[in-house]
XYZ file of C-alpha atoms in Angstrom:
680
model
C 199.128 -20.307 106.860
C 199.400 -23.504 109.345
C 201.412 -21.547 111.568
C 199.439 -18.576 111.655
C 195.808 -21.070 112.336
C 197.852 -22.287 115.064
C 198.551 -19.091 116.770
C 195.149 -17.830 116.333
C 193.821 -20.888 118.327
C 196.171 -20.247 120.747
C 195.210 -16.680 121.411
C 191.398 -17.471 121.146
C 191.840 -20.201 123.820
C 193.856 -17.351 126.230
C 190.939 -15.069 125.779
C 188.295 -17.734 126.772
C 190.555 -18.895 129.708
C 190.869 -14.840 130.827
C 187.042 -14.825 130.526
C 186.456 -17.585 132.631
C 189.003 -16.261 135.504
C 188.029 -12.641 135.407
C 184.359 -12.088 136.020
C 184.166 -8.324 135.395
C 184.227 -7.868 131.674
C 182.870 -4.089 132.396
C 186.230 -3.232 134.054
C 188.841 -4.404 132.427
C 191.511 -3.348 135.041
C 189.711 -5.211 137.717
C 191.646 -8.525 139.254
C 190.173 -11.610 140.420
C 188.170 -10.726 143.524
C 188.475 -13.153 146.539
C 185.345 -14.352 147.484
C 183.849 -15.080 151.129
C 184.213 -18.774 152.263
C 181.030 -20.892 151.178
C 178.685 -21.916 154.071
C 175.765 -24.559 154.455
C 172.361 -23.563 153.998
C 170.010 -26.122 154.878
C 167.480 -26.692 152.160
C 164.600 -26.426 154.629
C 165.522 -22.712 155.219
C 164.457 -21.725 151.641
C 162.192 -24.559 150.411
C 158.610 -24.860 150.957
C 156.123 -27.456 151.545
C 152.925 -27.313 149.994
C 151.548 -30.424 151.257
C 151.975 -32.649 154.326
C 154.801 -34.881 153.871
C 153.249 -37.322 156.721
C 150.205 -37.816 154.677
C 152.420 -38.640 151.389
C 154.527 -40.896 153.447
C 151.268 -42.879 154.646
C 150.336 -43.289 150.904
C 153.770 -44.449 150.059
C 154.805 -46.454 153.089
C 151.066 -48.034 152.996
C 151.413 -50.260 155.972
C 152.983 -50.780 159.450
C 154.469 -47.300 159.744
C 154.887 -47.483 163.408
C 156.516 -50.753 163.188
C 158.926 -49.465 160.668
C 159.801 -46.359 162.950
C 160.487 -48.912 165.753
C 162.716 -50.811 163.675
C 164.642 -47.641 162.349
C 165.174 -46.870 166.252
C 166.379 -50.025 167.246
C 168.912 -50.036 164.494
C 170.201 -46.607 165.212
C 170.743 -47.295 168.874
C 172.668 -50.456 168.376
C 176.568 -50.162 168.564
C 176.622 -53.246 165.650
C 175.303 -50.931 163.351
C 178.465 -48.731 163.268
C 176.983 -45.419 164.126
C 178.866 -42.447 163.166
C 179.253 -38.756 163.734
C 179.663 -36.448 160.512
C 178.629 -32.819 160.553
C 177.072 -32.628 164.051
C 174.741 -35.631 163.001
C 174.859 -39.440 163.547
C 174.578 -41.878 160.436
C 174.390 -45.640 160.590
C 176.702 -47.115 157.682
C 178.333 -50.283 157.292
C 182.160 -50.187 157.526
C 182.929 -51.539 154.026
C 186.438 -50.954 154.833
C 186.336 -54.119 156.826
C 187.763 -57.335 155.437
C 185.243 -59.660 153.892
C 185.728 -61.897 156.422
C 184.921 -59.002 159.271
C 181.916 -58.081 157.062
C 180.241 -61.547 157.297
C 180.836 -61.680 160.935
C 179.162 -58.390 161.723
C 176.359 -59.413 159.440
C 175.712 -62.420 161.834
C 176.468 -60.254 164.819
C 173.448 -58.311 163.686
C 171.321 -60.838 163.262
C 171.931 -61.921 166.724
C 171.034 -58.309 167.784
C 167.728 -58.179 165.814
C 167.029 -61.640 167.252
C 167.314 -60.578 170.801
C 164.944 -57.829 170.299
C 162.147 -59.911 168.997
C 162.306 -58.421 165.566
C 161.859 -61.757 163.930
C 159.015 -62.951 166.153
C 156.173 -64.363 163.965
C 158.168 -64.430 160.776
C 157.369 -68.164 160.031
C 155.125 -69.327 163.137
C 152.347 -66.656 162.594
C 150.116 -66.531 159.657
C 147.824 -63.834 158.301
C 147.972 -60.690 156.466
C 148.768 -58.485 159.383
C 151.754 -60.696 160.150
C 152.740 -61.043 156.651
C 152.888 -57.288 156.026
C 154.804 -56.736 159.322
C 157.640 -58.843 158.130
C 157.795 -57.337 154.697
C 157.921 -53.909 156.331
C 160.526 -54.922 158.475
C 162.612 -56.167 155.573
C 162.350 -52.689 153.880
C 163.922 -50.943 157.079
C 166.592 -53.676 156.903
C 167.499 -53.292 153.480
C 167.602 -49.439 154.177
C 170.874 -49.948 156.082
C 172.736 -52.875 154.403
C 171.870 -55.009 151.544
C 173.959 -57.951 152.820
C 172.098 -58.270 156.155
C 168.711 -58.008 153.879
C 170.060 -60.806 151.556
C 171.141 -63.139 154.422
C 167.889 -62.964 156.219
C 166.000 -63.537 152.647
C 167.901 -66.602 152.190
C 167.161 -67.755 156.009
C 163.489 -66.826 155.941
C 162.017 -66.509 152.344
C 164.055 -69.089 150.822
C 165.003 -71.973 152.941
C 162.159 -71.171 155.500
C 159.551 -70.222 152.547
C 160.590 -73.375 150.895
C 159.596 -75.549 153.855
C 156.592 -73.647 154.438
C 155.062 -73.924 151.243
C 156.806 -76.854 149.419
C 156.640 -79.183 152.794
C 154.165 -80.641 154.790
C 153.152 -80.679 158.352
C 156.075 -83.021 159.086
C 158.646 -80.475 157.832
C 156.711 -77.329 159.499
C 156.502 -79.336 162.743
C 160.291 -80.441 162.851
C 162.024 -77.341 161.130
C 159.905 -73.933 161.234
C 160.225 -72.938 164.744
C 164.146 -73.667 164.874
C 164.332 -71.749 161.743
C 162.647 -68.613 163.297
C 164.816 -68.937 166.381
C 167.974 -69.216 164.478
C 168.302 -72.532 166.378
C 169.449 -73.837 162.800
C 170.608 -71.737 159.907
C 169.324 -72.400 156.564
C 170.533 -71.657 152.903
C 169.153 -72.577 149.516
C 171.084 -74.635 147.029
C 169.329 -74.094 143.729
C 172.174 -72.505 141.422
C 174.780 -74.420 139.886
C 177.852 -73.880 138.136
C 176.494 -74.772 134.876
C 172.901 -73.624 135.508
C 171.334 -70.673 136.785
C 168.106 -69.447 135.136
C 167.465 -72.785 133.792
C 166.654 -74.793 136.950
C 165.198 -77.470 134.783
C 168.829 -78.046 133.379
C 170.541 -78.734 136.987
C 172.631 -81.810 136.794
C 172.640 -82.762 140.690
C 171.372 -86.106 141.091
C 169.017 -87.679 143.819
C 168.294 -91.526 143.566
C 166.569 -93.570 146.312
C 167.871 -96.668 147.899
C 165.050 -99.249 148.786
C 167.210 -101.062 151.273
C 167.505 -98.408 153.742
C 164.887 -95.902 152.958
C 167.140 -93.091 152.287
C 167.774 -90.707 149.375
C 171.428 -90.398 148.149
C 172.239 -87.058 146.968
C 175.214 -86.675 144.489
C 177.113 -84.138 142.396
C 178.185 -86.041 139.210
C 180.538 -83.594 137.606
C 181.928 -79.968 138.315
C 179.362 -78.286 136.354
C 176.924 -79.767 138.886
C 178.492 -78.091 142.192
C 176.309 -75.684 143.910
C 177.339 -72.132 143.389
C 176.331 -68.830 144.850
C 174.810 -70.429 148.183
C 174.271 -67.480 150.415
C 175.268 -68.581 153.886
C 176.669 -72.014 152.793
C 180.758 -70.734 153.210
C 180.764 -70.165 156.728
C 177.456 -70.090 158.646
C 174.792 -72.455 157.242
C 174.036 -75.782 159.158
C 171.129 -76.975 156.611
C 170.075 -76.436 152.980
C 167.581 -76.967 150.373
C 168.883 -79.056 147.713
C 167.389 -78.984 144.081
C 167.945 -82.067 142.390
C 166.702 -84.359 139.606
C 165.098 -87.203 141.083
C 165.807 -90.757 139.571
C 163.470 -93.251 140.729
C 163.881 -97.062 139.144
C 165.637 -95.482 136.418
C 163.136 -92.863 135.503
C 163.938 -89.165 135.863
C 161.117 -87.482 137.419
C 162.266 -83.988 137.214
C 163.590 -81.328 139.734
C 162.759 -81.863 143.540
C 163.890 -80.369 146.600
C 165.376 -81.976 149.763
C 166.311 -80.883 153.184
C 170.324 -81.941 153.959
C 172.249 -80.956 156.964
C 175.935 -79.498 155.917
C 177.450 -78.843 159.249
C 176.615 -79.392 162.915
C 175.998 -77.157 165.810
C 179.830 -76.500 165.884
C 180.123 -75.690 162.467
C 181.974 -78.587 161.275
C 181.059 -79.503 157.919
C 178.962 -82.920 157.558
C 180.554 -86.139 156.362
C 180.147 -86.722 152.268
C 179.960 -82.966 151.934
C 182.776 -80.467 150.429
C 182.307 -76.749 150.793
C 184.457 -74.010 149.223
C 184.048 -70.212 149.367
C 182.986 -68.023 146.366
C 185.411 -65.530 147.408
C 185.348 -61.531 147.365
C 182.384 -59.907 145.192
C 181.891 -56.414 143.912
C 179.254 -56.140 146.600
C 177.390 -58.215 149.549
C 180.587 -59.197 150.936
C 178.627 -59.666 154.097
C 177.005 -62.697 152.411
C 179.243 -66.037 152.741
C 178.510 -67.134 149.376
C 179.769 -70.576 148.864
C 180.046 -73.997 146.728
C 178.803 -77.326 147.659
C 179.610 -80.681 146.525
C 177.482 -83.828 147.590
C 179.455 -87.415 147.532
C 176.632 -89.704 147.913
C 175.105 -87.785 150.764
C 172.336 -89.702 152.436
C 169.321 -88.278 153.977
C 165.976 -89.836 155.353
C 163.219 -90.285 152.838
C 161.047 -87.979 154.992
C 163.731 -85.080 153.841
C 162.064 -84.845 150.454
C 159.404 -81.880 150.421
C 156.380 -83.679 149.549
C 153.809 -80.867 148.931
C 153.581 -81.854 145.402
C 155.045 -85.474 145.061
C 156.302 -88.016 147.198
C 158.150 -91.520 147.242
C 156.775 -94.246 149.228
C 158.797 -96.643 151.481
C 158.737 -99.054 148.736
C 160.165 -96.649 146.204
C 157.095 -95.763 144.385
C 156.929 -92.094 143.138
C 153.536 -90.461 143.925
C 152.219 -87.287 142.574
C 148.609 -85.890 141.887
C 150.018 -83.995 138.971
C 150.890 -86.169 136.075
C 152.033 -83.414 133.924
C 155.709 -82.924 134.409
C 155.493 -79.253 133.328
C 152.483 -78.337 135.667
C 154.491 -80.290 138.266
C 157.645 -78.396 137.691
C 155.574 -74.779 137.943
C 153.884 -76.233 141.229
C 157.327 -76.841 142.692
C 158.609 -73.134 141.775
C 155.335 -71.231 142.315
C 155.698 -70.827 146.115
C 159.048 -69.171 145.602
C 158.096 -65.839 144.418
C 158.485 -64.008 147.669
C 162.311 -63.722 146.933
C 161.261 -61.886 143.665
C 158.918 -59.669 145.687
C 161.308 -58.687 148.263
C 164.048 -57.844 145.794
C 161.499 -55.830 143.689
C 160.569 -53.751 146.740
C 164.219 -53.415 148.244
C 165.380 -52.064 144.740
C 162.674 -49.204 145.040
C 163.662 -48.580 148.539
C 167.223 -48.493 147.256
C 166.631 -46.169 144.414
C 164.728 -43.623 146.758
C 167.866 -43.542 149.407
C 169.950 -42.534 146.082
C 167.494 -39.851 145.318
C 167.211 -38.512 148.737
C 170.654 -38.134 149.104
C 171.422 -36.737 145.667
C 168.495 -34.392 145.775
C 169.043 -33.199 149.275
C 172.546 -32.369 147.963
C 171.802 -30.651 144.978
C 169.505 -28.043 147.275
C 172.643 -27.082 149.148
C 175.517 -27.463 146.449
C 176.076 -24.531 144.113
C 178.116 -24.206 141.243
C 179.046 -21.574 138.547
C 176.962 -18.181 138.317
C 174.470 -17.003 135.950
C 175.942 -13.317 135.809
C 178.993 -11.804 136.174
C 180.165 -11.589 139.974
C 176.459 -13.079 140.914
C 175.916 -15.841 143.074
C 176.681 -19.606 142.213
C 173.599 -21.268 141.279
C 172.014 -24.233 143.297
C 172.560 -27.566 141.468
C 168.789 -28.305 141.229
C 168.081 -24.832 139.598
C 169.931 -26.103 136.491
C 167.102 -27.499 134.177
C 169.466 -29.879 133.079
C 169.851 -31.061 136.655
C 166.377 -31.455 137.015
C 166.080 -33.490 134.205
C 168.517 -35.857 135.478
C 166.837 -36.370 138.703
C 163.233 -35.559 138.882
C 161.961 -38.016 136.284
C 163.804 -40.772 138.055
C 162.326 -39.766 141.477
C 158.674 -39.924 139.760
C 159.407 -43.493 138.480
C 160.320 -44.463 142.062
C 157.335 -42.923 143.260
C 155.301 -44.853 140.711
C 157.267 -48.004 141.380
C 156.286 -47.841 144.930
C 152.944 -47.966 144.298
C 153.569 -50.895 141.882
C 155.323 -52.771 144.930
C 152.461 -51.904 147.217
C 150.277 -53.922 144.798
C 152.705 -56.643 144.718
C 152.680 -56.997 148.253
C 148.890 -57.305 148.682
C 148.599 -59.995 145.889
C 151.223 -61.699 147.986
C 149.837 -61.510 151.426
C 146.230 -62.465 149.730
C 147.356 -64.969 147.527
C 145.071 -68.046 146.813
C 145.834 -71.074 144.655
C 143.772 -68.898 141.892
C 146.346 -65.972 142.018
C 149.385 -67.979 141.573
C 149.697 -67.104 137.959
C 149.561 -63.092 138.639
C 151.421 -63.151 141.285
C 154.084 -64.971 139.111
C 153.946 -62.601 136.273
C 153.472 -59.313 138.086
C 156.454 -60.185 140.310
C 158.468 -61.270 137.637
C 157.924 -58.124 135.628
C 158.092 -55.655 138.449
C 161.383 -57.676 139.876
C 163.055 -56.868 136.165
C 161.583 -53.458 135.980
C 162.454 -52.062 139.299
C 165.971 -53.597 139.648
C 166.856 -52.038 136.401
C 165.514 -48.790 137.482
C 167.463 -48.977 140.575
C 170.742 -49.475 138.952
C 170.135 -46.699 136.530
C 169.059 -44.273 139.356
C 172.046 -45.029 141.260
C 174.637 -44.548 138.554
C 172.778 -40.899 137.994
C 172.597 -40.000 141.390
C 176.229 -41.026 141.718
C 177.193 -38.716 138.925
C 174.891 -35.915 140.066
C 176.847 -35.841 143.290
C 180.189 -35.535 141.538
C 183.393 -36.588 143.505
C 181.456 -36.803 146.620
C 179.458 -39.886 145.161
C 182.312 -41.740 144.926
C 182.986 -41.570 148.928
C 181.790 -45.165 150.340
C 180.300 -43.061 153.643
C 178.167 -41.271 151.112
C 176.729 -44.623 150.046
C 175.508 -44.009 146.486
C 178.525 -45.268 144.809
C 178.780 -48.487 147.145
C 175.108 -49.105 146.707
C 175.704 -49.848 142.877
C 178.140 -52.791 143.839
C 175.692 -54.267 146.627
C 172.530 -53.984 144.467
C 173.767 -55.076 140.947
C 173.224 -58.471 141.454
C 169.805 -58.140 141.808
C 169.609 -57.749 137.806
C 170.481 -61.730 137.753
C 169.595 -63.286 140.926
C 166.160 -64.906 141.676
C 165.960 -64.815 137.629
C 168.066 -62.962 135.046
C 165.854 -59.833 134.057
C 165.896 -60.667 130.508
C 164.836 -64.157 131.138
C 161.976 -62.954 133.425
C 160.561 -60.662 131.003
C 160.430 -63.264 128.331
C 158.622 -65.451 130.971
C 156.105 -62.638 131.266
C 155.774 -62.313 127.209
C 155.191 -66.428 127.430
C 152.350 -65.938 129.806
C 150.483 -62.994 128.093
C 150.876 -64.897 124.866
C 149.113 -68.178 126.430
C 146.460 -65.741 127.489
C 145.929 -64.437 123.889
C 145.909 -67.921 122.614
C 143.514 -69.064 125.013
C 141.229 -66.103 124.458
C 141.417 -66.410 120.583
C 140.928 -70.236 120.443
C 138.017 -70.061 123.086
C 136.841 -66.910 121.351
C 136.476 -65.355 124.809
C 137.100 -62.158 126.213
C 140.326 -61.689 127.861
C 140.374 -61.737 131.705
C 142.860 -61.312 134.286
C 146.451 -59.921 134.155
C 145.078 -56.371 133.418
C 144.525 -57.568 129.724
C 140.774 -56.570 129.664
C 141.524 -53.537 127.813
C 141.945 -55.992 124.951
C 138.298 -56.403 124.594
C 137.248 -52.881 124.112
C 137.963 -50.457 120.757
C 141.507 -49.649 119.698
C 142.582 -46.568 121.492
C 143.053 -43.681 119.232
C 145.977 -40.891 119.805
C 145.053 -37.608 118.959
C 146.996 -36.165 116.076
C 147.880 -33.044 118.140
C 148.942 -33.549 121.840
C 148.339 -30.649 123.616
C 149.622 -29.936 127.339
C 146.093 -30.805 128.615
C 145.842 -34.191 126.714
C 149.185 -35.414 127.610
C 148.437 -34.934 131.297
C 145.173 -36.831 131.022
C 145.523 -40.166 132.880
C 143.153 -41.295 130.252
C 145.358 -40.429 127.403
C 148.076 -41.763 129.289
C 146.603 -45.148 129.931
C 145.185 -45.430 126.268
C 148.886 -44.803 125.161
C 150.242 -47.789 127.151
C 147.031 -50.004 126.470
C 147.641 -49.100 122.762
C 151.329 -50.109 122.823
C 150.764 -53.269 124.742
C 147.726 -54.363 123.036
C 149.596 -53.990 119.633
C 153.009 -55.437 120.617
C 150.983 -58.563 121.757
C 149.403 -58.871 118.300
C 152.683 -58.405 116.527
C 154.275 -61.097 118.957
C 151.660 -63.652 118.317
C 151.797 -62.912 114.613
C 155.697 -63.216 114.383
C 155.396 -66.425 116.134
C 152.857 -67.731 113.900
C 154.858 -66.816 110.704
C 158.178 -68.232 112.246
C 156.483 -71.705 112.871
C 154.750 -71.758 109.340
C 158.201 -71.494 108.005
C 159.216 -74.858 109.766
C 160.490 -73.418 113.069
C 159.819 -75.037 116.455
C 158.013 -73.412 118.915
C 160.847 -72.822 121.144
C 163.085 -71.542 118.262
C 160.575 -69.205 117.195
C 160.253 -67.609 120.441
C 164.013 -67.305 120.336
C 164.010 -65.547 117.005
C 161.135 -62.954 118.292
C 163.212 -61.803 121.444
C 162.935 -58.518 120.466
C 159.224 -58.365 120.427
C 159.043 -60.284 123.644
C 161.243 -58.014 125.493
C 159.152 -54.909 124.094
C 155.878 -56.738 125.227
C 157.260 -57.383 128.708
C 158.224 -53.740 129.439
C 154.747 -52.516 127.999
C 152.857 -54.978 130.414
C 154.968 -53.741 133.308
C 154.826 -49.845 132.345
C 150.756 -50.234 131.936
C 150.559 -52.301 135.236
C 152.241 -49.817 137.242
C 150.704 -46.838 135.688
C 147.262 -48.364 136.740
C 148.737 -48.630 140.623
C 149.685 -45.185 140.473
C 146.122 -44.107 139.047
C 144.487 -46.248 141.704
C 146.577 -44.620 144.649
C 145.835 -41.078 143.389
C 142.348 -41.888 143.051
C 141.932 -42.447 146.856
C 143.416 -38.936 147.744
C 140.958 -36.253 148.062
C 141.533 -33.034 146.186
C 144.181 -30.663 147.293
C 147.922 -29.798 146.841
C 148.778 -33.565 147.611
C 146.729 -34.795 144.861
C 147.760 -32.167 142.598
C 151.612 -33.186 143.396
C 150.715 -36.676 142.694
C 149.090 -35.753 139.515
C 152.442 -34.130 138.292
C 154.467 -37.305 139.359
C 151.990 -39.715 137.503
C 152.312 -37.352 134.448
C 156.055 -37.509 134.497
C 156.187 -41.174 134.974
C 153.773 -41.807 132.144
C 155.446 -38.994 129.851
C 158.796 -40.168 130.701
C 157.985 -43.957 129.489
C 156.491 -42.343 126.481
C 159.905 -40.522 125.691
C 162.328 -43.211 126.436
C 160.600 -46.320 124.861
C 161.620 -46.471 121.060
C 158.475 -48.682 120.462
C 156.210 -45.461 120.479
C 158.142 -44.199 117.509
C 159.298 -47.359 116.040
C 155.437 -48.920 115.560
C 153.900 -45.350 114.759
C 152.087 -45.052 118.145
C 153.345 -41.511 118.382
C 154.042 -39.152 115.496
C 157.505 -37.258 115.572
C 155.625 -34.180 116.167
C 153.762 -35.956 118.953
C 157.046 -37.065 120.419
C 158.593 -33.773 120.368
C 155.675 -32.569 122.287
C 156.090 -35.134 125.089
C 159.560 -34.268 125.526
C 158.598 -30.441 125.711
C 155.995 -31.701 128.474
C 158.694 -33.234 130.352
C 160.798 -30.456 130.598
C 157.953 -28.416 131.886
C 156.958 -31.154 134.673
C 160.362 -30.896 135.809
C 160.015 -27.121 136.309
C 156.820 -27.534 137.886
C 158.107 -30.454 140.219
C 161.374 -28.333 141.161
C 159.604 -26.613 143.913
C 158.392 -29.675 145.666
C 161.488 -31.583 145.569
C 162.516 -31.305 149.084
C 159.011 -32.226 150.210
C 158.918 -35.397 148.034
C 162.159 -36.835 149.049
C 161.225 -35.815 153.027
C 158.111 -38.095 152.449
C 159.920 -41.081 151.555
C 160.041 -42.165 155.406
C 163.712 -42.590 155.580
C 165.341 -41.360 158.605
C 168.035 -38.883 158.437
C 170.616 -41.458 160.072
C 169.915 -43.699 157.165
C 170.911 -41.235 154.312
C 174.747 -39.983 154.368
C 176.884 -36.712 155.338
C 176.422 -35.149 151.823
C 172.646 -34.837 152.169
C 173.074 -32.646 155.168
C 176.006 -30.236 156.308
C 178.747 -31.522 153.782
C 180.945 -28.839 155.078
C 180.960 -29.340 158.547
C 181.392 -33.226 157.538
C 184.731 -32.724 155.899
C 186.085 -29.947 157.905
C 189.528 -30.480 159.257
C 188.087 -30.849 162.780
C 186.352 -33.913 161.443
C 189.833 -35.580 160.720
C 190.822 -38.193 163.600
C 194.692 -37.466 163.809
């Protein structure tokens, strides 16, 4: 019987294979027919545009469109940006086949090229909203070309330069900012250590004050205190901001920041400094990450960045902020600019991946739905729509969130510091997680072509992976968000006052009620969507506060109670982020007049909201949605995919990314891979 069963299985598999090969079951005598060769049809030939893509781009890019386009052209025209012709088009894509050393040198050559063309004029010396927005627009463009280049500029301008600008005072501004803007010096930022990353308070580098000479003395007391992953340190940086414990008269005053020279103008390492290379990485090999040891390095007293605290010539520690916790927060609060640029660059990266994958799916066909019928476009498969279109809607939503974050930053005041810290922490985590998920899905959606470096997506995964952990580990950032929300909760309850700030005003009203039967019209209502998000955030914040209180009533310390409640903390952080992003989408949509553009934005907003409802288990776990309503949400997402499908090309064409910054498979991938394209 076993032998007979085995023969039956073999026979059945043979029949199945035969059915795959022979496409005309109605004619059993027909043989496999030869087909004409495939040809590329640009999606613009068959796809229609129901709204003006230029208008959509204005809404998305939001500011400095002309400046962006100018810089795109500057990069396209520069030989140092590695322009290559593929399939009859020019593309600017870094040569990742170069060695690590070559990639680093190319990064510096590109910086010099941009410097000569005035790209960095005013990045530190000019003040005001207009100059800040122009700088941020240029960063958006640069990271579209190469993440290594963007990171090196971020380290030099936003970390080194930003620390001097915001943590220093006039004496530092006068001495260092102009030379930083012109690259007369090259700065880096020495915060992370081998033994301490996110826990900045725990760093082990020690600085003391020598009363006799009026100098600070910086030392690396142990191997775990070596500065690690310092971008620019391995080869190029001449100066660094050193974060160190400050010990005055035997008393540790906590973490402070100092300016130290680590190389001379000729690139020679300074005395009492040791530097080593961090080596090859999974991405960002155009950044020369290094390690630094300080062997009792002496620096002038004036090199302490003293906007918050100072040391007098006679060795007295001076600060108007007496509380060490508040002083530490004041030191780090100006450094949120790094998180802002990371968050916005992550969204741009996801949009590049989606533009490539969706354009490819609008010209690449696979399998036929009927015998001898034409093969079907990838994006005409509902399953392919489900893979890419919800991610596109999320990228649109996060673009609006990123624009909101930029405006908080450029209009910042002392009173907005808390909002800027919380929102930048939340969005940095959510946006970078989204980017990595999106790039992986896009890579798979492009099949084997997604593996080719020239097609960008696969390589971008390695380039952007680091964003999940630098400038704050995402999980730690989400816990910081929850702590901030808890502080608002405790303060409101203690003072018996309404919630104000961080978008928590919805906590003052009645608890939203989710209808028992969610129809399509209800699911697409922005009011329902916001109610659902507010209900989740409100309930999770109450649960989080109650769980912490319960742990503490059982004798747990506040810190340990928070550690035990990490799951609720992470759920709450995501709930805050999703609600804040949805609000920015609703606000952007409200500024658009009725018509096709507004209708498409409504579809995208509904897709964003409903995919969040579907993907976050909290909605089922805590009973905000019944199983029946969860099924209705899933069904509606599928319907939205079908309704967004006709707009797919228009939506990716609205992203403001020039063709040269995409990749060959986004266009004529047959010609790009023809034998004539091979250099013999």
